[in-house]
mmCIF file of C-alpha atoms and ligand atoms in Angstrom:
data_model
loop_
_atom_site.group_PDB
_atom_site.id
_atom_site.type_symbol
_atom_site.label_atom_id
_atom_site.label_comp_id
_atom_site.label_asym_id
_atom_site.label_seq_id
_atom_site.Cartn_x
_atom_site.Cartn_y
_atom_site.Cartn_z
ATOM 1 C CA MET A 1 -167.412 -190.552 93.238
ATOM 2 C CA ILE A 2 -163.929 -190.941 91.727
ATOM 3 C CA GLU A 3 -164.434 -192.573 88.309
ATOM 4 C CA ARG A 4 -160.924 -193.900 87.782
ATOM 5 C CA LEU A 5 -158.396 -194.372 90.568
ATOM 6 C CA ILE A 6 -154.802 -195.458 90.041
ATOM 7 C CA LEU A 7 -153.434 -197.705 92.750
ATOM 8 C CA ALA A 8 -149.702 -197.043 92.934
ATOM 9 C CA THR A 9 -148.651 -200.659 93.367
ATOM 10 C CA HIS A 10 -147.457 -203.417 91.045
ATOM 11 C CA ASN A 11 -148.995 -206.008 93.372
ATOM 12 C CA GLN A 12 -152.128 -207.313 91.583
ATOM 13 C CA GLY A 13 -153.340 -208.859 94.858
ATOM 14 C CA LYS A 14 -153.435 -205.403 96.434
ATOM 15 C CA VAL A 15 -155.316 -204.008 93.406
ATOM 16 C CA ARG A 16 -158.017 -206.684 93.754
ATOM 17 C CA GLU A 17 -158.203 -206.156 97.521
ATOM 18 C CA PHE A 18 -158.726 -202.387 97.154
ATOM 19 C CA ASP A 19 -161.197 -202.943 94.324
ATOM 20 C CA LYS A 20 -163.355 -204.961 96.748
ATOM 21 C CA MET A 21 -162.887 -202.647 99.716
ATOM 22 C CA LEU A 22 -163.746 -199.487 97.788
ATOM 23 C CA ALA A 23 -166.722 -200.930 95.909
ATOM 24 C CA GLY A 24 -169.277 -198.171 95.418
ATOM 25 C CA LEU A 25 -166.838 -195.435 96.444
ATOM 26 C CA ALA A 26 -164.458 -195.521 93.497
ATOM 27 C CA GLY A 27 -165.228 -196.671 89.949
ATOM 28 C CA ARG A 28 -162.426 -198.492 88.225
ATOM 29 C CA ILE A 29 -159.277 -199.232 90.216
ATOM 30 C CA GLU A 30 -156.279 -199.510 87.899
ATOM 31 C CA GLY A 31 -152.901 -200.891 88.958
ATOM 32 C CA ALA A 32 -149.513 -199.330 88.241
ATOM 33 C CA ALA A 33 -148.632 -202.292 86.016
ATOM 34 C CA GLU A 34 -151.514 -201.496 83.600
ATOM 35 C CA HIS A 35 -149.999 -198.039 83.158
ATOM 36 C CA ASN A 36 -146.370 -199.167 83.020
ATOM 37 C CA LEU A 37 -145.526 -196.903 85.901
ATOM 38 C CA PRO A 38 -141.988 -196.999 87.277
ATOM 39 C CA GLU A 39 -141.597 -197.744 90.993
ATOM 40 C CA PRO A 40 -140.180 -194.576 92.544
ATOM 41 C CA GLU A 41 -137.402 -194.908 95.107
ATOM 42 C CA GLU A 42 -138.766 -194.477 98.636
ATOM 43 C CA THR A 43 -136.503 -191.617 99.668
ATOM 44 C CA GLU A 44 -138.619 -190.019 102.402
ATOM 45 C CA THR A 45 -138.162 -190.594 106.138
ATOM 46 C CA THR A 46 -141.782 -191.209 107.199
ATOM 47 C CA PHE A 47 -144.647 -193.511 106.157
ATOM 48 C CA GLU A 48 -146.626 -190.394 105.129
ATOM 49 C CA GLY A 49 -143.719 -189.072 103.067
ATOM 50 C CA ASN A 50 -143.203 -192.309 101.168
ATOM 51 C CA ALA A 51 -146.916 -192.909 100.643
ATOM 52 C CA LEU A 52 -147.340 -189.364 99.267
ATOM 53 C CA LEU A 53 -144.271 -189.699 97.054
ATOM 54 C CA LYS A 54 -145.714 -192.857 95.443
ATOM 55 C CA ALA A 55 -149.217 -191.415 95.037
ATOM 56 C CA ARG A 56 -147.861 -188.172 93.565
ATOM 57 C CA ALA A 57 -145.624 -190.020 91.077
ATOM 58 C CA ALA A 58 -148.554 -192.160 89.842
ATOM 59 C CA MET A 59 -150.883 -189.141 89.641
ATOM 60 C CA THR A 60 -148.317 -187.082 87.707
ATOM 61 C CA ALA A 61 -147.600 -189.908 85.234
ATOM 62 C CA THR A 62 -151.268 -190.656 84.492
ATOM 63 C CA GLY A 63 -153.085 -187.375 85.172
ATOM 64 C CA LEU A 64 -155.551 -189.389 87.254
ATOM 65 C CA PRO A 65 -156.207 -189.495 91.015
ATOM 66 C CA ALA A 66 -153.852 -191.989 92.653
ATOM 67 C CA LEU A 67 -153.807 -193.945 95.891
ATOM 68 C CA SER A 68 -150.789 -195.552 97.512
ATOM 69 C CA ASP A 69 -149.896 -197.171 100.796
ATOM 70 C CA ASP A 70 -146.863 -197.530 102.975
ATOM 71 C CA SER A 71 -146.693 -199.648 106.088
ATOM 72 C CA GLY A 72 -144.418 -201.305 108.565
ATOM 73 C CA LEU A 73 -143.602 -202.274 112.112
ATOM 74 C CA THR A 74 -142.221 -199.699 114.554
ATOM 75 C CA VAL A 75 -140.457 -200.747 117.758
ATOM 76 C CA GLU A 76 -140.353 -198.081 120.450
ATOM 77 C CA ALA A 77 -137.052 -199.214 122.004
ATOM 78 C CA LEU A 78 -135.420 -199.069 118.554
ATOM 79 C CA ASP A 79 -136.531 -195.452 117.972
ATOM 80 C CA GLY A 80 -139.207 -196.649 115.565
ATOM 81 C CA ALA A 81 -137.065 -199.085 113.536
ATOM 82 C CA PRO A 82 -137.519 -200.969 111.307
ATOM 83 C CA GLY A 83 -140.400 -198.564 110.441
ATOM 84 C CA ILE A 84 -140.146 -197.406 106.829
ATOM 85 C CA TYR A 85 -137.333 -199.948 106.390
ATOM 86 C CA SER A 86 -139.571 -202.917 107.341
ATOM 87 C CA ALA A 87 -139.499 -204.441 103.853
ATOM 88 C CA ARG A 88 -135.838 -203.558 103.331
ATOM 89 C CA TRP A 89 -134.710 -205.347 106.543
ATOM 90 C CA ALA A 90 -135.868 -208.589 104.917
ATOM 91 C CA GLY A 91 -133.455 -208.076 102.015
ATOM 92 C CA PRO A 92 -133.969 -208.956 98.346
ATOM 93 C CA GLU A 93 -134.970 -212.526 99.273
ATOM 94 C CA LYS A 94 -137.780 -211.168 101.499
ATOM 95 C CA ASP A 95 -136.363 -213.187 104.382
ATOM 96 C CA PHE A 96 -138.474 -212.195 107.392
ATOM 97 C CA ASP A 97 -136.837 -214.765 109.685
ATOM 98 C CA MET A 98 -133.698 -212.702 109.172
ATOM 99 C CA ALA A 99 -135.590 -209.428 109.700
ATOM 100 C CA MET A 100 -137.173 -210.687 112.958
ATOM 101 C CA GLN A 101 -133.781 -211.960 114.119
ATOM 102 C CA ARG A 102 -132.349 -208.493 113.466
ATOM 103 C CA ILE A 103 -134.975 -206.958 115.764
ATOM 104 C CA TYR A 104 -134.065 -209.529 118.433
ATOM 105 C CA ASP A 105 -130.350 -208.816 118.008
ATOM 106 C CA GLU A 106 -130.718 -205.027 118.017
ATOM 107 C CA LEU A 107 -132.658 -205.332 121.298
ATOM 108 C CA GLY A 108 -129.811 -207.468 122.673
ATOM 109 C CA GLY A 109 -132.267 -210.334 123.178
ATOM 110 C CA ASP A 110 -134.391 -208.230 125.560
ATOM 111 C CA ILE A 111 -137.433 -208.434 123.258
ATOM 112 C CA GLU A 112 -140.283 -209.942 125.319
ATOM 113 C CA GLY A 113 -143.022 -207.383 125.969
ATOM 114 C CA LYS A 114 -141.298 -204.508 124.155
ATOM 115 C CA LYS A 115 -143.779 -201.968 122.775
ATOM 116 C CA ALA A 116 -144.361 -202.057 119.013
ATOM 117 C CA ALA A 117 -146.997 -200.977 116.524
ATOM 118 C CA PHE A 118 -148.011 -201.817 112.996
ATOM 119 C CA VAL A 119 -148.685 -198.622 111.047
ATOM 120 C CA ALA A 120 -150.240 -198.143 107.608
ATOM 121 C CA VAL A 121 -150.590 -194.846 105.792
ATOM 122 C CA LEU A 122 -152.704 -194.421 102.680
ATOM 123 C CA ALA A 123 -152.122 -191.363 100.513
ATOM 124 C CA LEU A 124 -154.414 -189.888 97.883
ATOM 125 C CA ALA A 125 -153.124 -187.394 95.312
ATOM 126 C CA PHE A 126 -155.469 -185.566 92.922
ATOM 127 C CA PRO A 127 -154.517 -183.801 89.675
ATOM 128 C CA ASP A 128 -155.667 -180.458 91.152
ATOM 129 C CA GLY A 129 -152.938 -180.782 93.815
ATOM 130 C CA THR A 130 -155.199 -181.890 96.649
ATOM 131 C CA GLU A 131 -153.503 -184.479 98.877
ATOM 132 C CA GLN A 132 -154.831 -186.468 101.826
ATOM 133 C CA THR A 133 -153.300 -189.122 104.063
ATOM 134 C CA PHE A 134 -155.061 -191.649 106.322
ATOM 135 C CA GLU A 135 -153.247 -193.481 109.111
ATOM 136 C CA GLY A 136 -154.184 -196.763 110.750
ATOM 137 C CA ARG A 137 -152.313 -198.206 113.693
ATOM 138 C CA VAL A 138 -152.407 -201.306 115.897
ATOM 139 C CA ASP A 139 -150.448 -201.116 119.158
ATOM 140 C CA GLY A 140 -148.975 -204.200 120.739
ATOM 141 C CA THR A 141 -145.880 -205.882 122.111
ATOM 142 C CA LEU A 142 -143.185 -208.168 120.778
ATOM 143 C CA SER A 143 -142.886 -211.832 121.705
ATOM 144 C CA TRP A 144 -140.114 -214.393 121.162
ATOM 145 C CA PRO A 145 -139.721 -216.969 119.691
ATOM 146 C CA ALA A 146 -141.849 -216.384 116.593
ATOM 147 C CA ARG A 147 -145.212 -218.196 116.739
ATOM 148 C CA GLY A 148 -147.946 -218.963 114.195
ATOM 149 C CA GLU A 149 -148.256 -220.012 110.586
ATOM 150 C CA ASN A 150 -150.717 -217.428 109.235
ATOM 151 C CA GLY A 151 -149.976 -213.932 108.045
ATOM 152 C CA PHE A 152 -146.685 -212.633 106.714
ATOM 153 C CA GLY A 153 -143.785 -210.337 107.494
ATOM 154 C CA TYR A 154 -143.404 -209.595 111.191
ATOM 155 C CA ASP A 155 -146.764 -211.145 112.212
ATOM 156 C CA PRO A 156 -145.187 -214.088 114.140
ATOM 157 C CA ILE A 157 -143.574 -211.813 116.773
ATOM 158 C CA PHE A 158 -146.362 -209.225 117.179
ATOM 159 C CA VAL A 159 -149.032 -209.566 119.876
ATOM 160 C CA PRO A 160 -151.750 -206.898 119.592
ATOM 161 C CA ASP A 161 -152.813 -205.256 122.865
ATOM 162 C CA GLY A 162 -155.726 -207.071 124.508
ATOM 163 C CA PHE A 163 -154.743 -210.492 123.083
ATOM 164 C CA ASP A 164 -152.193 -213.149 123.971
ATOM 165 C CA ILE A 165 -151.621 -214.622 120.519
ATOM 166 C CA THR A 166 -149.462 -213.275 117.713
ATOM 167 C CA PHE A 167 -150.930 -211.869 114.487
ATOM 168 C CA ALA A 168 -149.662 -215.047 112.776
ATOM 169 C CA GLU A 169 -151.845 -217.131 115.140
ATOM 170 C CA PHE A 170 -154.990 -215.121 114.357
ATOM 171 C CA ASP A 171 -157.630 -216.347 111.973
ATOM 172 C CA PRO A 172 -156.655 -214.332 108.850
ATOM 173 C CA ALA A 173 -160.149 -212.826 108.556
ATOM 174 C CA ASP A 174 -159.999 -211.605 112.171
ATOM 175 C CA LYS A 175 -156.567 -210.057 111.642
ATOM 176 C CA ASN A 176 -157.674 -208.400 108.405
ATOM 177 C CA ALA A 177 -160.722 -206.919 110.124
ATOM 178 C CA MET A 178 -158.683 -205.190 112.862
ATOM 179 C CA SER A 179 -155.384 -204.544 111.085
ATOM 180 C CA HIS A 180 -153.613 -201.215 110.680
ATOM 181 C CA ARG A 181 -154.525 -201.391 106.970
ATOM 182 C CA ALA A 182 -158.225 -201.947 107.768
ATOM 183 C CA ARG A 183 -158.169 -198.933 110.096
ATOM 184 C CA ALA A 184 -156.548 -196.710 107.460
ATOM 185 C CA VAL A 185 -159.035 -197.934 104.849
ATOM 186 C CA GLU A 186 -161.964 -197.078 107.163
ATOM 187 C CA LYS A 187 -160.717 -193.473 107.301
ATOM 188 C CA LEU A 188 -160.253 -193.388 103.516
ATOM 189 C CA LYS A 189 -163.785 -194.748 102.998
ATOM 190 C CA ALA A 190 -165.234 -192.114 105.320
ATOM 191 C CA TYR A 191 -163.428 -189.423 103.293
ATOM 192 C CA LEU A 192 -164.536 -190.819 99.921
ATOM 193 C CA SER A 193 -168.144 -191.198 101.020
ATOM 194 C CA ASN A 194 -168.210 -187.452 101.798
ATOM 195 C CA GLU A 195 -166.711 -186.520 98.419
HETATM 196 P P1 IMP B 1 -144.454 -201.695 101.969
HETATM 197 O O1 IMP B 1 -145.051 -202.716 101.054
HETATM 198 O O2 IMP B 1 -143.319 -200.924 101.414
HETATM 199 O O3 IMP B 1 -145.489 -200.842 102.621
HETATM 200 O O4 IMP B 1 -143.722 -202.560 103.105
HETATM 201 C C1 IMP B 1 -144.420 -202.992 104.197
HETATM 202 C C2 IMP B 1 -143.581 -203.988 104.987
HETATM 203 O O5 IMP B 1 -143.966 -203.860 106.357
HETATM 204 C C3 IMP B 1 -143.896 -205.412 104.606
HETATM 205 O O6 IMP B 1 -142.939 -205.928 103.737
HETATM 206 C C4 IMP B 1 -143.832 -206.126 105.956
HETATM 207 O O7 IMP B 1 -142.504 -206.406 106.230
HETATM 208 C C5 IMP B 1 -144.234 -205.090 106.956
HETATM 209 N N1 IMP B 1 -145.676 -205.197 107.242
HETATM 210 C C6 IMP B 1 -146.634 -204.326 106.874
HETATM 211 N N2 IMP B 1 -147.851 -204.751 107.268
HETATM 212 C C7 IMP B 1 -147.634 -205.927 107.891
HETATM 213 C C8 IMP B 1 -148.528 -206.868 108.498
HETATM 214 O O8 IMP B 1 -149.750 -206.737 108.533
HETATM 215 N N3 IMP B 1 -147.932 -207.947 109.015
HETATM 216 C C9 IMP B 1 -146.603 -208.170 108.985
HETATM 217 N N4 IMP B 1 -145.733 -207.346 108.423
HETATM 218 C C10 IMP B 1 -146.253 -206.232 107.875
#
């Protein structure tokens, strides 16, 4: 079992969430804020690249194993955009109405039923140089106009395959149980339980 694991995020909500999810598999989960870690610029071109960059930076700064995540929405007809730019499309005000409108505009309004996927990649970096990534993905289609009050980000325009409601119309517990993040975490847990 990993005694101390740095979670390369300044989001205390995420630290608590991972603490619960990894109970019994990792000892103490410590956030980047506790260690005054800088937030590295996400300069890579893939979810894996950016997740590894963040995990590596936290591991190097602390000398402890570090975990990070990177996630976003990819739209097939936009060559994967917004993808790693999912947060950035919402701008400094985190305006996701604007970000969803940009998807609509870039598709020239032809958005209904377009293939999309939510992707999450978790990266683990150990002081001995070992690195592992775990990917979770939920395939679906886009729908317009935005519907639903739950969730966040691009949830109101994403309909997962096999359903006819958007992620923002799901009961939050149901979405969390089947989300891209949950799927990546399952793979991470399987890895840690074999360590
Ligand atoms: P990150 O925090 O840099 O990984 O940015 C992830 C971005 O992707 C978020 O700001 C959201 O815009 C988007 N995203 C990731 N997961 C979800 C989700 O479950 N629902 C809606 N949007 C998401």
